[in-house]
């Protein structure tokens, strides 16, 4: 058995390579769709054909997300991520060997199955191992990994654009093997989630892993004892509740289901991923062509990384609600500006800008500078708000019994809208053109309204006490604030108990562990 590493930041860096796979796949298209090698080999795909190629990843991700929850509950979060990597290797091999857009779509669908598994279960794993006061920043690493993947792959694609013939995009797509292999080599060094171990009855290991992650292995630490008591209390109550799919809607659970799924849907409906998938098209509308277009698109991805890196430092102090509400408003304004400028100053090009039938409007001069500037600003606001916070919030709102499948449902919502938008945007650009941005602007303001009225604040609260925020008698979302955690009070109670109860001979009982909970289960091996 390989040794395990319990530093949460190391665990997050390894696990979130799963997010990097998603980023690699995004740029595997966005850096290549404008190159003459791609256009020539696939016979200038446009409209619904290019939409199908672009959205194939999301279609596979829906499938992957649907069985990710049951798979994760059965074999654990860590091992489910490993299984996802196997699909990635197969899908990448098919893409590298493709002889037409049919094989390309098939390979991207299989890659999507992997992304569906990793995008839903990596946040679950990170949420279940992180301390409450660091949970947001830990899960933000997932979004950072996605963006580093986008950036790395974009410039790999840019470099490969100088290779002549089909070897150009085949070489770029072949580089997708690298992060998957690194992730597969790193997974055996990760411990299992202590909450999953508790869920499946492997109590001794759950306590030990919890202690190793939270207190350097000290099972008598007050935080470990208090958190374990919360886990077991909540788990016992959940197991007495509704079974099957009804548990996602009964007894107030519909509030969490609505929050988890809608925050992921709004992340897509904000329209920011139009800039990540089809930024080359948007910049063509602004008059940028060739290498200038590709380099300008790469600058956008660099901004993405930098500003998500900034949110890492304040997401747990600022909270989730302000970032979701004001982020959506800021993005909506940017969408309106881009759409308004293209609509007011754009010139109709019926044969497509530079022959690209997906781009039928063009601006030049000062209006083009405004389009470029607000496209960048849109990505900056997105990187600071909805991009990372949607993943954090969706991973936090579920109970232990529902978290793996619940996060999978949230990811399904993300990928369904990702698929729909990937399919819709190229034909939308080719038909309603600038009005596409106006639609996204309206949707952004809709996201802000829902976030204000239905999303309670979850920052600096334990996963177990977040359940109270969504309960029938819980506080109104707009009255909730960062912190105010009851776990802190429970830690103090445990510390007081250590001084008032004799612990000789049975320290675990005095600290809240029963003899059965800490019994050695010889048939359970491996963490």
GROMACS .gro file of C-alpha atoms in nm, residues 12-474:
model
  463
   12UNK     CA    1  -0.654   1.964  -0.374
   13UNK     CA    2  -0.374   2.016  -0.628
   14UNK     CA    3  -0.369   1.647  -0.722
   15UNK     CA    4  -0.747   1.599  -0.725
   16UNK     CA    5  -0.814   1.914  -0.926
   17UNK     CA    6  -0.605   1.790  -1.216
   18UNK     CA    7  -0.946   1.640  -1.295
   19UNK     CA    8  -1.058   1.999  -1.357
   20UNK     CA    9  -0.753   2.057  -1.574
   21UNK     CA   10  -0.884   1.785  -1.807
   22UNK     CA   11  -1.195   1.996  -1.862
   23UNK     CA   12  -0.979   2.300  -1.937
   24UNK     CA   13  -0.762   2.107  -2.180
   25UNK     CA   14  -1.069   1.994  -2.373
   26UNK     CA   15  -1.213   2.347  -2.397
   27UNK     CA   16  -0.893   2.484  -2.551
   28UNK     CA   17  -0.843   2.176  -2.764
   29UNK     CA   18  -1.121   2.328  -2.973
   30UNK     CA   19  -1.104   2.705  -2.915
   31UNK     CA   20  -0.738   2.728  -3.017
   32UNK     CA   21  -0.791   2.514  -3.326
   33UNK     CA   22  -1.133   2.591  -3.478
   34UNK     CA   23  -0.999   2.902  -3.653
   35UNK     CA   24  -0.688   2.740  -3.804
   36UNK     CA   25  -0.680   2.663  -4.179
   37UNK     CA   26  -0.566   2.304  -4.106
   38UNK     CA   27  -0.886   2.237  -3.907
   39UNK     CA   28  -1.116   2.425  -4.145
   40UNK     CA   29  -0.972   2.246  -4.449
   41UNK     CA   30  -0.965   1.893  -4.305
   42UNK     CA   31  -1.321   1.905  -4.168
   43UNK     CA   32  -1.461   2.097  -4.469
   44UNK     CA   33  -1.526   2.434  -4.299
   45UNK     CA   34  -1.769   2.311  -4.030
   46UNK     CA   35  -2.021   2.576  -3.932
   47UNK     CA   36  -2.367   2.618  -3.785
   48UNK     CA   37  -2.511   2.299  -3.638
   49UNK     CA   38  -2.207   2.086  -3.736
   50UNK     CA   39  -1.963   2.308  -3.546
   51UNK     CA   40  -2.220   2.335  -3.269
   52UNK     CA   41  -2.234   1.954  -3.243
   53UNK     CA   42  -1.853   1.930  -3.230
   54UNK     CA   43  -1.834   2.201  -2.965
   55UNK     CA   44  -2.117   2.061  -2.752
   56UNK     CA   45  -2.016   1.693  -2.775
   57UNK     CA   46  -1.805   1.723  -2.459
   58UNK     CA   47  -2.105   1.854  -2.267
   59UNK     CA   48  -2.328   1.575  -2.398
   60UNK     CA   49  -2.084   1.315  -2.267
   61UNK     CA   50  -2.052   1.508  -1.942
   62UNK     CA   51  -2.427   1.478  -1.882
   63UNK     CA   52  -2.393   1.100  -1.913
   64UNK     CA   53  -2.087   1.094  -1.687
   65UNK     CA   54  -2.257   1.310  -1.425
   66UNK     CA   55  -2.567   1.088  -1.419
   67UNK     CA   56  -2.379   0.779  -1.302
   68UNK     CA   57  -2.103   0.964  -1.113
   69UNK     CA   58  -2.311   0.988  -0.794
   70UNK     CA   59  -2.399   0.619  -0.757
   71UNK     CA   60  -2.044   0.525  -0.864
   72UNK     CA   61  -1.893   0.760  -0.605
   73UNK     CA   62  -2.121   0.629  -0.328
   74UNK     CA   63  -2.027   0.272  -0.418
   75UNK     CA   64  -1.647   0.289  -0.459
   76UNK     CA   65  -1.565   0.629  -0.306
   77UNK     CA   66  -1.490   0.976  -0.438
   78UNK     CA   67  -1.121   0.907  -0.497
   79UNK     CA   68  -1.168   0.587  -0.696
   80UNK     CA   69  -1.452   0.734  -0.902
   81UNK     CA   70  -1.211   1.003  -1.025
   82UNK     CA   71  -0.965   0.729  -1.129
   83UNK     CA   72  -1.237   0.550  -1.328
   84UNK     CA   73  -1.311   0.877  -1.508
   85UNK     CA   74  -0.950   0.895  -1.627
   86UNK     CA   75  -0.991   0.567  -1.814
   87UNK     CA   76  -1.266   0.723  -2.026
   88UNK     CA   77  -1.038   1.021  -2.092
   89UNK     CA   78  -0.760   0.803  -2.230
   90UNK     CA   79  -1.002   0.628  -2.465
   91UNK     CA   80  -1.169   0.948  -2.586
   92UNK     CA   81  -0.838   1.123  -2.647
   93UNK     CA   82  -0.710   0.826  -2.849
   94UNK     CA   83  -1.019   0.843  -3.073
   95UNK     CA   84  -0.977   1.218  -3.127
   96UNK     CA   85  -0.611   1.182  -3.223
   97UNK     CA   86  -0.699   0.908  -3.473
   98UNK     CA   87  -1.018   1.071  -3.612
   99UNK     CA   88  -1.078   1.071  -3.987
  100UNK     CA   89  -1.387   1.292  -3.987
  101UNK     CA   90  -1.611   1.497  -3.764
  102UNK     CA   91  -1.811   1.185  -3.666
  103UNK     CA   92  -1.510   1.031  -3.490
  104UNK     CA   93  -1.418   1.369  -3.346
  105UNK     CA   94  -1.764   1.405  -3.192
  106UNK     CA   95  -1.748   1.047  -3.060
  107UNK     CA   96  -1.409   1.103  -2.896
  108UNK     CA   97  -1.527   1.425  -2.736
  109UNK     CA   98  -1.839   1.255  -2.600
  110UNK     CA   99  -1.623   0.987  -2.433
  111UNK     CA  100  -1.393   1.257  -2.295
  112UNK     CA  101  -1.706   1.423  -2.165
  113UNK     CA  102  -1.798   1.115  -1.960
  114UNK     CA  103  -1.470   1.163  -1.775
  115UNK     CA  104  -1.534   1.533  -1.726
  116UNK     CA  105  -1.884   1.461  -1.596
  117UNK     CA  106  -1.739   1.231  -1.330
  118UNK     CA  107  -1.446   1.451  -1.229
  119UNK     CA  108  -1.633   1.785  -1.239
  120UNK     CA  109  -1.898   1.653  -1.000
  121UNK     CA  110  -1.688   1.438  -0.767
  122UNK     CA  111  -1.369   1.643  -0.727
  123UNK     CA  112  -1.567   1.927  -0.557
  124UNK     CA  113  -1.740   1.667  -0.337
  125UNK     CA  114  -1.405   1.521  -0.234
  126UNK     CA  115  -1.257   1.863  -0.160
  127UNK     CA  116  -1.564   1.980   0.035
  128UNK     CA  117  -1.550   1.667   0.252
  129UNK     CA  118  -1.182   1.698   0.346
  130UNK     CA  119  -1.151   2.076   0.393
  131UNK     CA  120  -1.188   2.278   0.714
  132UNK     CA  121  -1.492   2.504   0.707
  133UNK     CA  122  -1.287   2.825   0.710
  134UNK     CA  123  -1.078   2.709   0.410
  135UNK     CA  124  -1.338   2.515   0.213
  136UNK     CA  125  -1.408   2.791  -0.038
  137UNK     CA  126  -1.042   2.853  -0.121
  138UNK     CA  127  -0.973   2.478  -0.145
  139UNK     CA  128  -1.255   2.426  -0.398
  140UNK     CA  129  -1.146   2.738  -0.590
  141UNK     CA  130  -0.833   2.538  -0.676
  142UNK     CA  131  -1.066   2.325  -0.892
  143UNK     CA  132  -1.160   2.632  -1.099
  144UNK     CA  133  -0.797   2.742  -1.114
  145UNK     CA  134  -0.701   2.400  -1.249
  146UNK     CA  135  -0.968   2.432  -1.519
  147UNK     CA  136  -0.828   2.769  -1.620
  148UNK     CA  137  -0.465   2.657  -1.616
  149UNK     CA  138  -0.576   2.370  -1.838
  150UNK     CA  139  -0.744   2.615  -2.075
  151UNK     CA  140  -0.433   2.836  -2.082
  152UNK     CA  141  -0.181   2.553  -2.127
  153UNK     CA  142  -0.381   2.383  -2.400
  154UNK     CA  143  -0.456   2.708  -2.581
  155UNK     CA  144  -0.090   2.789  -2.627
  156UNK     CA  145  -0.012   2.426  -2.710
  157UNK     CA  146  -0.275   2.461  -2.981
  158UNK     CA  147  -0.128   2.793  -3.088
  159UNK     CA  148   0.219   2.639  -3.115
  160UNK     CA  149   0.083   2.343  -3.309
  161UNK     CA  150  -0.094   2.579  -3.551
  162UNK     CA  151   0.245   2.628  -3.718
  163UNK     CA  152   0.259   2.255  -3.803
  164UNK     CA  153   0.127   2.188  -4.152
  165UNK     CA  154  -0.156   1.947  -4.226
  166UNK     CA  155  -0.365   1.732  -3.989
  167UNK     CA  156  -0.059   1.671  -3.769
  168UNK     CA  157  -0.129   2.020  -3.635
  169UNK     CA  158  -0.446   1.936  -3.444
  170UNK     CA  159  -0.356   1.569  -3.386
  171UNK     CA  160  -0.042   1.672  -3.197
  172UNK     CA  161  -0.236   1.922  -2.988
  173UNK     CA  162  -0.508   1.670  -2.902
  174UNK     CA  163  -0.247   1.406  -2.818
  175UNK     CA  164  -0.112   1.635  -2.543
  176UNK     CA  165  -0.436   1.569  -2.356
  177UNK     CA  166  -0.294   1.234  -2.243
  178UNK     CA  167  -0.044   1.412  -2.016
  179UNK     CA  168  -0.266   1.550  -1.736
  180UNK     CA  169  -0.472   1.229  -1.720
  181UNK     CA  170  -0.161   1.016  -1.667
  182UNK     CA  171  -0.033   1.256  -1.398
  183UNK     CA  172  -0.369   1.239  -1.217
  184UNK     CA  173  -0.378   0.858  -1.233
  185UNK     CA  174  -0.028   0.841  -1.084
  186UNK     CA  175  -0.123   1.083  -0.803
  187UNK     CA  176  -0.458   0.934  -0.698
  188UNK     CA  177  -0.311   0.636  -0.501
  189UNK     CA  178  -0.144   0.887  -0.265
  190UNK     CA  179  -0.479   1.048  -0.172
  191UNK     CA  180  -0.674   0.928   0.135
  192UNK     CA  181  -1.039   0.844   0.105
  193UNK     CA  182  -1.294   1.102   0.218
  194UNK     CA  183  -1.360   1.061   0.593
  195UNK     CA  184  -1.727   1.141   0.540
  196UNK     CA  185  -1.758   0.869   0.276
  197UNK     CA  186  -1.586   0.625   0.514
  198UNK     CA  187  -1.840   0.719   0.783
  199UNK     CA  188  -2.125   0.677   0.536
  200UNK     CA  189  -2.021   0.318   0.449
  201UNK     CA  190  -1.955   0.219   0.812
  202UNK     CA  191  -1.573   0.222   0.812
  203UNK     CA  192  -1.572   0.417   1.136
  204UNK     CA  193  -1.218   0.361   1.263
  205UNK     CA  194  -1.066   0.469   0.933
  206UNK     CA  195  -1.302   0.767   0.912
  207UNK     CA  196  -1.190   0.896   1.253
  208UNK     CA  197  -0.822   0.838   1.174
  209UNK     CA  198  -0.838   1.012   0.834
  210UNK     CA  199  -1.037   1.302   0.981
  211UNK     CA  200  -0.774   1.341   1.254
  212UNK     CA  201  -0.483   1.317   1.010
  213UNK     CA  202  -0.633   1.585   0.786
  214UNK     CA  203  -0.757   1.821   1.059
  215UNK     CA  204  -0.516   1.771   1.351
  216UNK     CA  205  -0.199   1.588   1.241
  217UNK     CA  206  -0.344   1.254   1.354
  218UNK     CA  207  -0.457   1.359   1.706
  219UNK     CA  208  -0.796   1.191   1.753
  220UNK     CA  209  -0.837   1.369   2.087
  221UNK     CA  210  -0.826   1.713   1.924
  222UNK     CA  211  -1.141   1.910   2.010
  223UNK     CA  212  -1.208   2.000   1.643
  224UNK     CA  213  -1.188   1.635   1.538
  225UNK     CA  214  -1.423   1.522   1.817
  226UNK     CA  215  -1.676   1.800   1.757
  227UNK     CA  216  -1.677   1.749   1.381
  228UNK     CA  217  -1.713   1.372   1.421
  229UNK     CA  218  -2.010   1.419   1.652
  230UNK     CA  219  -2.175   1.645   1.393
  231UNK     CA  220  -2.109   1.394   1.114
  232UNK     CA  221  -2.255   1.097   1.305
  233UNK     CA  222  -2.554   1.291   1.439
  234UNK     CA  223  -2.654   1.425   1.099
  235UNK     CA  224  -2.589   1.092   0.927
  236UNK     CA  225  -2.814   0.909   1.175
  237UNK     CA  226  -3.096   1.159   1.118
  238UNK     CA  227  -3.062   1.135   0.740
  239UNK     CA  228  -3.084   0.756   0.745
  240UNK     CA  229  -3.416   0.780   0.927
  241UNK     CA  230  -3.553   1.008   0.654
  242UNK     CA  231  -3.699   0.958   0.307
  243UNK     CA  232  -3.527   0.705   0.079
  244UNK     CA  233  -3.465   0.701  -0.297
  245UNK     CA  234  -3.500   0.999  -0.529
  246UNK     CA  235  -3.773   1.150  -0.312
  247UNK     CA  236  -3.508   1.252  -0.059
  248UNK     CA  237  -3.398   1.527  -0.298
  249UNK     CA  238  -3.739   1.697  -0.272
  250UNK     CA  239  -3.907   1.599   0.056
  251UNK     CA  240  -3.877   1.777   0.392
  252UNK     CA  241  -3.734   2.096   0.248
  253UNK     CA  242  -3.463   1.919   0.045
  254UNK     CA  243  -3.609   2.081  -0.268
  255UNK     CA  244  -3.448   2.407  -0.153
  256UNK     CA  245  -3.103   2.251  -0.167
  257UNK     CA  246  -3.176   2.074  -0.495
  258UNK     CA  247  -3.294   2.403  -0.644
  259UNK     CA  248  -2.989   2.591  -0.514
  260UNK     CA  249  -2.733   2.330  -0.622
  261UNK     CA  250  -2.873   2.279  -0.970
  262UNK     CA  251  -2.966   2.640  -1.045
  263UNK     CA  252  -2.630   2.790  -0.945
  264UNK     CA  253  -2.463   2.556  -1.191
  265UNK     CA  254  -2.718   2.634  -1.461
  266UNK     CA  255  -2.670   3.009  -1.413
  267UNK     CA  256  -2.294   2.969  -1.448
  268UNK     CA  257  -2.360   2.855  -1.804
  269UNK     CA  258  -2.655   3.084  -1.883
  270UNK     CA  259  -2.445   3.387  -1.790
  271UNK     CA  260  -2.286   3.340  -2.133
  272UNK     CA  261  -1.926   3.365  -2.015
  273UNK     CA  262  -1.843   3.027  -2.164
  274UNK     CA  263  -1.927   3.175  -2.503
  275UNK     CA  264  -1.602   3.363  -2.453
  276UNK     CA  265  -1.407   3.051  -2.359
  277UNK     CA  266  -1.542   2.828  -2.637
  278UNK     CA  267  -1.592   3.086  -2.913
  279UNK     CA  268  -1.374   3.383  -2.820
  280UNK     CA  269  -1.202   3.346  -3.159
  281UNK     CA  270  -1.538   3.421  -3.325
  282UNK     CA  271  -1.610   3.718  -3.098
  283UNK     CA  272  -1.271   3.872  -3.172
  284UNK     CA  273  -1.325   3.813  -3.544
  285UNK     CA  274  -1.636   4.031  -3.506
  286UNK     CA  275  -1.403   4.295  -3.359
  287UNK     CA  276  -1.171   4.276  -3.661
  288UNK     CA  277  -0.894   4.058  -3.520
  289UNK     CA  278  -0.759   3.786  -3.749
  290UNK     CA  279  -0.484   3.526  -3.770
  291UNK     CA  280  -0.215   3.518  -3.502
  292UNK     CA  281  -0.334   3.849  -3.354
  293UNK     CA  282  -0.672   3.688  -3.284
  294UNK     CA  283  -0.517   3.378  -3.127
  295UNK     CA  284  -0.277   3.576  -2.908
  296UNK     CA  285  -0.557   3.812  -2.797
  297UNK     CA  286  -0.767   3.507  -2.706
  298UNK     CA  287  -0.475   3.369  -2.507
  299UNK     CA  288  -0.455   3.696  -2.313
  300UNK     CA  289  -0.816   3.642  -2.209
  301UNK     CA  290  -0.729   3.299  -2.067
  302UNK     CA  291  -0.433   3.447  -1.880
  303UNK     CA  292  -0.668   3.704  -1.722
  304UNK     CA  293  -0.896   3.418  -1.626
  305UNK     CA  294  -0.616   3.249  -1.430
  306UNK     CA  295  -0.489   3.568  -1.264
  307UNK     CA  296  -0.826   3.687  -1.134
  308UNK     CA  297  -0.943   3.347  -1.014
  309UNK     CA  298  -0.612   3.329  -0.829
  310UNK     CA  299  -0.707   3.655  -0.659
  311UNK     CA  300  -1.048   3.525  -0.544
  312UNK     CA  301  -0.867   3.234  -0.374
  313UNK     CA  302  -0.757   3.477  -0.102
  314UNK     CA  303  -1.094   3.635  -0.015
  315UNK     CA  304  -1.376   3.393  -0.105
  316UNK     CA  305  -1.407   3.264   0.253
  317UNK     CA  306  -1.412   3.613   0.409
  318UNK     CA  307  -1.635   3.784   0.152
  319UNK     CA  308  -1.885   3.498   0.134
  320UNK     CA  309  -2.074   3.338  -0.153
  321UNK     CA  310  -2.385   3.556  -0.182
  322UNK     CA  311  -2.220   3.892  -0.263
  323UNK     CA  312  -1.998   3.735  -0.528
  324UNK     CA  313  -2.289   3.552  -0.694
  325UNK     CA  314  -2.525   3.853  -0.689
  326UNK     CA  315  -2.291   4.136  -0.789
  327UNK     CA  316  -2.096   3.911  -1.025
  328UNK     CA  317  -2.411   3.831  -1.223
  329UNK     CA  318  -2.503   4.201  -1.239
  330UNK     CA  319  -2.155   4.298  -1.359
  331UNK     CA  320  -2.157   4.028  -1.626
  332UNK     CA  321  -2.501   4.134  -1.743
  333UNK     CA  322  -2.379   4.491  -1.796
  334UNK     CA  323  -2.081   4.364  -2.000
  335UNK     CA  324  -2.308   4.149  -2.218
  336UNK     CA  325  -2.538   4.446  -2.286
  337UNK     CA  326  -2.243   4.666  -2.384
  338UNK     CA  327  -2.094   4.408  -2.625
  339UNK     CA  328  -2.433   4.336  -2.783
  340UNK     CA  329  -2.527   4.704  -2.799
  341UNK     CA  330  -2.203   4.809  -2.970
  342UNK     CA  331  -2.222   4.525  -3.224
  343UNK     CA  332  -2.586   4.606  -3.293
  344UNK     CA  333  -2.532   4.982  -3.325
  345UNK     CA  334  -2.205   4.993  -3.516
  346UNK     CA  335  -2.176   4.649  -3.676
  347UNK     CA  336  -2.164   4.586  -4.050
  348UNK     CA  337  -2.351   4.285  -4.189
  349UNK     CA  338  -2.121   4.042  -4.376
  350UNK     CA  339  -2.347   3.782  -4.546
  351UNK     CA  340  -2.062   3.559  -4.664
  352UNK     CA  341  -1.896   3.557  -4.321
  353UNK     CA  342  -1.600   3.755  -4.193
  354UNK     CA  343  -1.291   3.606  -4.361
  355UNK     CA  344  -1.517   3.335  -4.504
  356UNK     CA  345  -1.621   3.215  -4.155
  357UNK     CA  346  -1.995   3.157  -4.185
  358UNK     CA  347  -2.032   3.163  -3.806
  359UNK     CA  348  -1.938   3.534  -3.798
  360UNK     CA  349  -2.167   3.763  -4.000
  361UNK     CA  350  -2.120   4.099  -3.828
  362UNK     CA  351  -1.806   4.311  -3.799
  363UNK     CA  352  -1.705   4.635  -3.629
  364UNK     CA  353  -1.389   4.843  -3.664
  365UNK     CA  354  -1.224   5.142  -3.503
  366UNK     CA  355  -1.334   5.255  -3.155
  367UNK     CA  356  -1.639   5.022  -3.140
  368UNK     CA  357  -1.411   4.720  -3.194
  369UNK     CA  358  -1.193   4.835  -2.904
  370UNK     CA  359  -1.503   4.855  -2.683
  371UNK     CA  360  -1.606   4.502  -2.780
  372UNK     CA  361  -1.259   4.368  -2.699
  373UNK     CA  362  -1.235   4.563  -2.370
  374UNK     CA  363  -1.575   4.450  -2.240
  375UNK     CA  364  -1.513   4.093  -2.353
  376UNK     CA  365  -1.204   4.099  -2.132
  377UNK     CA  366  -1.395   4.270  -1.850
  378UNK     CA  367  -1.668   4.006  -1.871
  379UNK     CA  368  -1.410   3.732  -1.819
  380UNK     CA  369  -1.249   3.921  -1.529
  381UNK     CA  370  -1.584   3.956  -1.349
  382UNK     CA  371  -1.667   3.591  -1.425
  383UNK     CA  372  -1.328   3.474  -1.293
  384UNK     CA  373  -1.383   3.666  -0.969
  385UNK     CA  374  -1.739   3.547  -0.912
  386UNK     CA  375  -1.956   3.287  -1.088
  387UNK     CA  376  -1.675   3.075  -1.233
  388UNK     CA  377  -1.530   2.959  -0.898
  389UNK     CA  378  -1.822   3.031  -0.662
  390UNK     CA  379  -2.076   2.819  -0.851
  391UNK     CA  380  -1.858   2.509  -0.799
  392UNK     CA  381  -1.801   2.595  -0.433
  393UNK     CA  382  -2.167   2.662  -0.355
  394UNK     CA  383  -2.298   2.357  -0.539
  395UNK     CA  384  -2.062   2.130  -0.345
  396UNK     CA  385  -2.163   2.277  -0.006
  397UNK     CA  386  -2.543   2.265  -0.009
  398UNK     CA  387  -2.598   1.887   0.004
  399UNK     CA  388  -2.630   1.654   0.302
  400UNK     CA  389  -2.386   1.363   0.343
  401UNK     CA  390  -2.641   1.106   0.224
  402UNK     CA  391  -2.718   1.310  -0.089
  403UNK     CA  392  -2.388   1.488  -0.161
  404UNK     CA  393  -2.236   1.262  -0.429
  405UNK     CA  394  -2.558   1.221  -0.627
  406UNK     CA  395  -2.670   1.577  -0.549
  407UNK     CA  396  -2.349   1.726  -0.683
  408UNK     CA  397  -2.388   1.497  -0.983
  409UNK     CA  398  -2.736   1.645  -1.041
  410UNK     CA  399  -2.589   1.994  -1.015
  411UNK     CA  400  -2.323   1.898  -1.269
  412UNK     CA  401  -2.596   1.758  -1.496
  413UNK     CA  402  -2.763   2.100  -1.490
  414UNK     CA  403  -2.429   2.262  -1.574
  415UNK     CA  404  -2.358   2.025  -1.859
  416UNK     CA  405  -2.711   2.027  -2.002
  417UNK     CA  406  -2.695   2.404  -2.039
  418UNK     CA  407  -2.333   2.382  -2.154
  419UNK     CA  408  -2.446   2.137  -2.423
  420UNK     CA  409  -2.743   2.353  -2.523
  421UNK     CA  410  -2.531   2.668  -2.545
  422UNK     CA  411  -2.247   2.494  -2.728
  423UNK     CA  412  -2.504   2.379  -2.982
  424UNK     CA  413  -2.694   2.707  -2.988
  425UNK     CA  414  -2.421   2.971  -3.004
  426UNK     CA  415  -2.270   2.910  -3.354
  427UNK     CA  416  -2.613   2.910  -3.525
  428UNK     CA  417  -2.716   3.205  -3.304
  429UNK     CA  418  -2.411   3.403  -3.416
  430UNK     CA  419  -2.500   3.311  -3.776
  431UNK     CA  420  -2.865   3.423  -3.745
  432UNK     CA  421  -2.948   3.666  -3.462
  433UNK     CA  422  -2.583   3.777  -3.427
  434UNK     CA  423  -2.545   4.059  -3.168
  435UNK     CA  424  -2.883   3.983  -3.009
  436UNK     CA  425  -2.718   3.670  -2.862
  437UNK     CA  426  -2.533   3.892  -2.614
  438UNK     CA  427  -2.853   4.076  -2.515
  439UNK     CA  428  -3.019   3.743  -2.429
  440UNK     CA  429  -2.726   3.650  -2.205
  441UNK     CA  430  -2.740   3.992  -2.039
  442UNK     CA  431  -3.105   3.942  -1.942
  443UNK     CA  432  -3.026   3.596  -1.806
  444UNK     CA  433  -2.744   3.739  -1.590
  445UNK     CA  434  -2.988   3.973  -1.415
  446UNK     CA  435  -3.223   3.678  -1.364
  447UNK     CA  436  -2.938   3.494  -1.190
  448UNK     CA  437  -2.882   3.788  -0.954
  449UNK     CA  438  -3.249   3.798  -0.856
  450UNK     CA  439  -3.263   3.428  -0.775
  451UNK     CA  440  -2.935   3.437  -0.581
  452UNK     CA  441  -3.068   3.718  -0.362
  453UNK     CA  442  -3.395   3.543  -0.274
  454UNK     CA  443  -3.298   3.173  -0.256
  455UNK     CA  444  -2.926   3.132  -0.175
  456UNK     CA  445  -2.837   3.148   0.198
  457UNK     CA  446  -2.478   3.226   0.295
  458UNK     CA  447  -2.266   2.911   0.350
  459UNK     CA  448  -1.917   3.053   0.408
  460UNK     CA  449  -1.739   2.951   0.731
  461UNK     CA  450  -2.009   2.703   0.830
  462UNK     CA  451  -1.958   2.328   0.862
  463UNK     CA  452  -2.121   2.110   0.598
  464UNK     CA  453  -2.349   1.965   0.863
  465UNK     CA  454  -2.476   2.301   0.991
  466UNK     CA  455  -2.541   2.425   0.637
  467UNK     CA  456  -2.836   2.186   0.653
  468UNK     CA  457  -3.001   2.425   0.902
  469UNK     CA  458  -2.971   2.710   0.652
  470UNK     CA  459  -3.193   2.520   0.408
  471UNK     CA  460  -3.435   2.370   0.663
  472UNK     CA  461  -3.802   2.464   0.672
  473UNK     CA  462  -3.753   2.689   0.975
  474UNK     CA  463  -3.416   2.822   0.861
   0.00000   0.00000   0.00000
